[in-house]
Amino acid sequence: MAIAEGPTKTDSRLIFTYGTLKRGFPNHFLMENLIGAGDVVFVGEYTTVETFPLVCGPYGIPYLINIPGSGNRVRGELYKVKGSGLGPLDDLEGIERGHYERLPLTVAGDDGETVAAEAYFGHRSFGEGMWKRCGESGFEEFTIEMGEKYERKEDRPPNNDFLQNIRDFISNGN
């Protein structure tokens, strides 16, 4: 289920990041820009309470798949994001284009304290197919080595169709 109406510019949400938005990864520059603007605050390292599939698809893109009870408890980072910071994150994650969905989950800190947060899950239109294509085998963490295989949007072929790439990957492994 998608999150209802967006927050106001002053409301904040906890956003769990597990892939390229983490510190030291290719899209963290966006978090740094939002931190500099006062729209985001790093909270700490957290792990999902439930298990979820975490897989890599075309262009080394990581996907958390909304199939609770499958996969692993996933390690990532938690950020407090003001409403004014959600737009740039939603845009990067392709919310309006059907690439990802921002959905609720519960995460735990190293001290065991749990908090309700949201994460960007691979869209329901392809999530289960992606999990099956990856042999129903996922990761506990998107690592630096995995991040090195990630191809930035500007480095992908021109006129690249993200959703078609996903469909091709799922159907024939390309």
Short mmCIF file of N, CA, C and O in Angstrom, two decimals, residues 20 26-27 57-62 142 146-157 160 162:
data_model
loop_
_atom_site.label_atom_id
_atom_site.label_comp_id
_atom_site.label_asym_id
_atom_site.label_seq_id
_atom_site.Cartn_x
_atom_site.Cartn_y
_atom_site.Cartn_z
N THR A 20 22.08 2.92 -2.85
CA THR A 20 22.98 3.95 -3.37
C THR A 20 22.87 5.29 -2.66
O THR A 20 23.69 6.17 -2.91
N PRO A 26 27.12 5.94 -4.64
CA PRO A 26 27.01 6.90 -5.75
C PRO A 26 25.95 7.98 -5.63
O PRO A 26 26.15 9.07 -6.14
N ASN A 27 24.82 7.72 -4.99
CA ASN A 27 23.77 8.75 -4.92
C ASN A 27 23.72 9.47 -3.57
O ASN A 27 22.81 10.26 -3.32
N GLY A 57 19.47 -5.61 -9.67
CA GLY A 57 18.93 -5.81 -11.01
C GLY A 57 19.83 -5.20 -12.06
O GLY A 57 21.03 -5.04 -11.84
N PRO A 58 19.23 -4.85 -13.20
CA PRO A 58 20.02 -4.24 -14.28
C PRO A 58 20.78 -3.00 -13.79
O PRO A 58 20.30 -2.27 -12.94
N TYR A 59 21.95 -2.81 -14.35
CA TYR A 59 22.81 -1.66 -14.04
C TYR A 59 23.26 -1.63 -12.59
O TYR A 59 23.64 -0.58 -12.08
N GLY A 60 23.21 -2.78 -11.90
CA GLY A 60 23.66 -2.85 -10.52
C GLY A 60 22.76 -2.11 -9.55
O GLY A 60 23.20 -1.74 -8.46
N ILE A 61 21.52 -1.88 -9.93
CA ILE A 61 20.58 -1.13 -9.08
C ILE A 61 20.03 -2.06 -8.00
O ILE A 61 19.52 -3.13 -8.31
N PRO A 62 20.10 -1.62 -6.72
CA PRO A 62 19.55 -2.45 -5.64
C PRO A 62 18.05 -2.23 -5.48
O PRO A 62 17.55 -1.13 -5.69
N PHE A 142 23.73 -4.01 0.95
CA PHE A 142 24.30 -3.55 -0.31
C PHE A 142 25.69 -3.04 0.03
O PHE A 142 25.84 -2.03 0.72
N MET A 146 29.32 -4.15 -4.32
CA MET A 146 28.11 -4.12 -5.15
C MET A 146 27.92 -2.73 -5.74
O MET A 146 27.53 -2.59 -6.89
N GLY A 147 28.18 -1.71 -4.93
CA GLY A 147 28.03 -0.34 -5.37
C GLY A 147 28.93 0.01 -6.54
O GLY A 147 28.61 0.87 -7.37
N GLU A 148 30.07 -0.67 -6.65
CA GLU A 148 30.99 -0.42 -7.76
C GLU A 148 30.41 -0.88 -9.09
O GLU A 148 30.83 -0.42 -10.14
N LYS A 149 29.41 -1.77 -9.06
CA LYS A 149 28.77 -2.26 -10.29
C LYS A 149 27.59 -1.38 -10.70
O LYS A 149 27.04 -1.55 -11.78
N TYR A 150 27.23 -0.45 -9.86
CA TYR A 150 26.11 0.45 -10.14
C TYR A 150 26.49 1.42 -11.26
O TYR A 150 27.57 2.01 -11.23
N GLU A 151 25.61 1.55 -12.26
CA GLU A 151 25.84 2.51 -13.34
C GLU A 151 24.89 3.69 -13.14
O GLU A 151 23.68 3.52 -13.11
N ARG A 152 25.48 4.87 -13.01
CA ARG A 152 24.67 6.08 -12.85
C ARG A 152 23.78 6.27 -14.08
O ARG A 152 24.13 5.87 -15.18
N LYS A 153 22.66 6.93 -13.86
CA LYS A 153 21.70 7.17 -14.94
C LYS A 153 22.37 7.81 -16.16
O LYS A 153 22.14 7.40 -17.29
N GLU A 154 23.24 8.79 -15.92
CA GLU A 154 23.88 9.49 -17.04
C GLU A 154 24.87 8.62 -17.80
O GLU A 154 25.26 8.94 -18.92
N ASP A 155 25.28 7.48 -17.21
CA ASP A 155 26.21 6.57 -17.88
C ASP A 155 25.51 5.43 -18.60
O ASP A 155 26.15 4.62 -19.26
N ARG A 156 24.19 5.37 -18.49
CA ARG A 156 23.42 4.32 -19.17
C ARG A 156 23.14 4.78 -20.60
O ARG A 156 23.24 5.96 -20.92
N PRO A 157 22.75 3.83 -21.47
CA PRO A 157 22.46 4.22 -22.86
C PRO A 157 21.41 5.33 -22.93
O PRO A 157 20.49 5.37 -22.11
N ASN A 160 17.17 5.37 -22.42
CA ASN A 160 17.03 4.14 -21.67
C ASN A 160 15.64 4.05 -21.05
O ASN A 160 15.17 5.00 -20.45
N PHE A 162 13.77 2.42 -18.25
CA PHE A 162 14.00 1.74 -16.98
C PHE A 162 13.09 0.52 -16.81
O PHE A 162 13.56 -0.58 -16.52
#
